[in-house]
mmCIF file of C-alpha atoms in Angstrom:
data_model
loop_
_atom_site.group_PDB
_atom_site.id
_atom_site.type_symbol
_atom_site.label_atom_id
_atom_site.label_comp_id
_atom_site.label_asym_id
_atom_site.label_seq_id
_atom_site.Cartn_x
_atom_site.Cartn_y
_atom_site.Cartn_z
ATOM 1 C CA UNK A 96 90.910 31.572 -50.484
ATOM 2 C CA UNK A 97 90.051 28.599 -52.580
ATOM 3 C CA UNK A 98 87.492 30.635 -55.591
ATOM 4 C CA UNK A 99 84.829 27.504 -55.080
ATOM 5 C CA UNK A 100 84.648 29.224 -51.921
ATOM 6 C CA UNK A 101 84.216 32.846 -53.163
ATOM 7 C CA UNK A 102 81.482 35.288 -53.385
ATOM 8 C CA UNK A 103 82.852 37.821 -56.349
ATOM 9 C CA UNK A 104 80.469 41.424 -56.840
ATOM 10 C CA UNK A 105 81.418 41.770 -61.369
ATOM 11 C CA UNK A 106 80.640 45.504 -62.251
ATOM 12 C CA UNK A 107 80.238 45.872 -65.490
ATOM 13 C CA UNK A 108 78.189 47.984 -67.934
ATOM 14 C CA UNK A 109 78.637 46.179 -70.751
ATOM 15 C CA UNK A 110 76.372 42.840 -70.908
ATOM 16 C CA UNK A 111 78.662 41.983 -73.932
ATOM 17 C CA UNK A 112 81.838 41.918 -71.401
ATOM 18 C CA UNK A 113 80.116 40.994 -68.698
ATOM 19 C CA UNK A 114 79.048 38.154 -69.714
ATOM 20 C CA UNK A 115 82.667 37.172 -70.573
ATOM 21 C CA UNK A 116 83.677 37.757 -67.021
ATOM 22 C CA UNK A 117 80.491 35.672 -65.915
ATOM 23 C CA UNK A 118 81.181 32.902 -67.757
ATOM 24 C CA UNK A 119 85.700 32.702 -67.308
ATOM 25 C CA UNK A 120 85.100 33.048 -63.274
ATOM 26 C CA UNK A 121 82.460 29.992 -63.529
ATOM 27 C CA UNK A 122 85.741 28.393 -65.405
ATOM 28 C CA UNK A 123 88.180 29.196 -62.679
ATOM 29 C CA UNK A 124 86.169 27.639 -60.193
ATOM 30 C CA UNK A 125 83.748 30.055 -58.262
ATOM 31 C CA UNK A 126 80.304 29.176 -57.493
ATOM 32 C CA UNK A 127 78.744 33.335 -56.422
ATOM 33 C CA UNK A 128 79.056 35.874 -58.420
ATOM 34 C CA UNK A 129 76.690 38.805 -58.409
ATOM 35 C CA UNK A 130 77.273 40.824 -60.876
ATOM 36 C CA UNK A 131 75.368 44.796 -61.616
ATOM 37 C CA UNK A 132 75.736 47.590 -63.935
ATOM 38 C CA UNK A 133 76.012 50.356 -62.584
ATOM 39 C CA UNK A 134 77.682 51.883 -59.923
ATOM 40 C CA UNK A 135 73.775 52.722 -57.318
ATOM 41 C CA UNK A 136 73.085 49.423 -57.825
ATOM 42 C CA UNK A 137 76.664 48.138 -56.669
ATOM 43 C CA UNK A 138 77.088 49.992 -54.397
ATOM 44 C CA UNK A 139 73.944 48.853 -52.743
ATOM 45 C CA UNK A 140 74.565 45.697 -53.740
ATOM 46 C CA UNK A 141 77.129 45.485 -51.059
ATOM 47 C CA UNK A 142 76.029 47.179 -48.804
ATOM 48 C CA UNK A 143 73.238 44.566 -48.715
ATOM 49 C CA UNK A 144 75.033 41.127 -49.090
ATOM 50 C CA UNK A 145 77.043 39.846 -46.125
ATOM 51 C CA UNK A 146 79.789 38.966 -46.849
ATOM 52 C CA UNK A 147 81.844 39.319 -50.821
ATOM 53 C CA UNK A 148 85.067 38.312 -50.821
ATOM 54 C CA UNK A 149 86.420 39.806 -53.745
ATOM 55 C CA UNK A 150 84.631 43.224 -55.699
ATOM 56 C CA UNK A 151 85.740 44.044 -60.436
ATOM 57 C CA UNK A 152 84.996 47.137 -61.055
ATOM 58 C CA UNK A 153 85.117 48.314 -64.302
ATOM 59 C CA UNK A 154 86.062 51.733 -64.012
ATOM 60 C CA UNK A 155 84.523 53.467 -67.445
ATOM 61 C CA UNK A 156 80.706 53.513 -66.797
ATOM 62 C CA UNK A 157 77.982 54.893 -67.689
ATOM 63 C CA UNK A 158 76.778 58.497 -65.990
ATOM 64 C CA UNK A 159 79.760 57.087 -63.727
ATOM 65 C CA UNK A 160 83.363 57.282 -62.963
ATOM 66 C CA UNK A 161 85.267 53.435 -60.795
ATOM 67 C CA UNK A 162 87.000 56.146 -59.160
ATOM 68 C CA UNK A 163 83.911 57.684 -57.222
ATOM 69 C CA UNK A 164 82.786 53.861 -56.987
ATOM 70 C CA UNK A 165 85.960 52.399 -55.240
ATOM 71 C CA UNK A 166 84.948 56.483 -52.745
ATOM 72 C CA UNK A 167 81.605 55.210 -52.618
ATOM 73 C CA UNK A 168 82.384 51.676 -51.123
ATOM 74 C CA UNK A 169 85.812 53.155 -48.823
ATOM 75 C CA UNK A 170 82.433 54.661 -47.066
ATOM 76 C CA UNK A 171 81.013 51.413 -45.479
ATOM 77 C CA UNK A 172 83.662 50.072 -42.641
ATOM 78 C CA UNK A 173 82.002 46.144 -44.139
ATOM 79 C CA UNK A 174 83.922 47.247 -47.183
ATOM 80 C CA UNK A 175 86.797 48.342 -46.707
ATOM 81 C CA UNK A 176 88.773 45.044 -46.649
ATOM 82 C CA UNK A 177 87.207 44.227 -50.034
ATOM 83 C CA UNK A 178 90.229 44.573 -52.501
ATOM 84 C CA UNK A 179 88.665 46.046 -55.391
ATOM 85 C CA UNK A 180 89.976 44.945 -58.528
ATOM 86 C CA UNK A 181 89.836 47.775 -61.329
ATOM 87 C CA UNK A 182 89.203 46.105 -65.154
ATOM 88 C CA UNK A 183 88.808 48.532 -67.761
ATOM 89 C CA UNK A 184 90.240 49.600 -71.124
ATOM 90 C CA UNK A 185 92.484 52.525 -70.173
ATOM 91 C CA UNK A 186 95.811 50.822 -69.287
ATOM 92 C CA UNK A 187 98.399 53.442 -69.980
ATOM 93 C CA UNK A 188 100.880 53.542 -67.118
ATOM 94 C CA UNK A 189 99.076 56.627 -66.382
ATOM 95 C CA UNK A 190 95.708 54.528 -65.893
ATOM 96 C CA UNK A 191 98.102 51.738 -63.652
ATOM 97 C CA UNK A 192 99.200 55.294 -61.139
ATOM 98 C CA UNK A 193 95.805 56.307 -60.524
ATOM 99 C CA UNK A 194 94.744 53.030 -59.335
ATOM 100 C CA UNK A 195 97.547 51.698 -57.568
ATOM 101 C CA UNK A 196 97.176 56.086 -55.869
ATOM 102 C CA UNK A 197 93.709 55.287 -55.102
ATOM 103 C CA UNK A 198 93.316 52.303 -53.584
ATOM 104 C CA UNK A 199 92.451 49.474 -55.638
ATOM 105 C CA UNK A 200 94.746 45.853 -54.884
ATOM 106 C CA UNK A 201 94.527 44.993 -59.107
ATOM 107 C CA UNK A 202 94.458 46.122 -62.575
ATOM 108 C CA UNK A 203 93.605 43.963 -64.811
ATOM 109 C CA UNK A 204 93.419 45.502 -68.498
ATOM 110 C CA UNK A 205 91.053 44.472 -71.548
ATOM 111 C CA UNK A 206 90.741 43.127 -73.149
ATOM 112 C CA UNK A 207 90.951 39.831 -70.772
ATOM 113 C CA UNK A 208 93.738 36.953 -71.147
ATOM 114 C CA UNK A 209 91.327 34.147 -70.648
ATOM 115 C CA UNK A 210 94.983 32.423 -70.072
ATOM 116 C CA UNK A 211 95.809 34.223 -66.965
ATOM 117 C CA UNK A 212 92.600 35.658 -65.948
ATOM 118 C CA UNK A 213 91.858 31.990 -64.090
ATOM 119 C CA UNK A 214 95.022 32.451 -62.230
ATOM 120 C CA UNK A 215 95.002 37.014 -61.951
ATOM 121 C CA UNK A 216 91.493 35.734 -60.135
ATOM 122 C CA UNK A 217 93.190 32.391 -58.023
ATOM 123 C CA UNK A 218 95.831 35.372 -56.702
ATOM 124 C CA UNK A 219 93.744 37.845 -55.568
ATOM 125 C CA UNK A 220 91.482 35.054 -53.758
ATOM 126 C CA UNK A 221 94.925 34.343 -52.150
ATOM 127 C CA UNK A 222 95.557 38.238 -50.575
ATOM 128 C CA UNK A 223 97.559 39.042 -53.210
ATOM 129 C CA UNK A 224 98.659 41.781 -56.330
ATOM 130 C CA UNK A 225 97.699 41.728 -59.135
ATOM 131 C CA UNK A 226 98.573 44.738 -61.325
ATOM 132 C CA UNK A 227 97.997 43.560 -65.232
ATOM 133 C CA UNK A 228 97.676 46.258 -67.848
ATOM 134 C CA UNK A 229 98.073 44.291 -70.652
ATOM 135 C CA UNK A 230 97.813 41.140 -71.283
#
């Protein structure tokens, strides 16, 4: 799938980080970006949307754990096939292993690599997995 055809849900509580991700997605050609800052809002939005092609999920949300949000998303049959990518500052090998074991389809460490991020999104939209702990 080409980026301009994709609908991407971004779950990020930090407003500055959210703006950076949105700007980078726009530069990558993505036209449909849906953003939420809490897990509860994100799950409700994901359930309501008719189409999502990729979910970028911050693992550290206030009072919420990204792993629990992934589990909630997977409870809905129409969301089970959507790739969810962990985006986090926790970038130790154990963090990557935990994300892979939990069922994430990718891992992108913060701070984001502005040069690589658009290509990572393209690869994810092609069905590839991206596992990059450090930029």
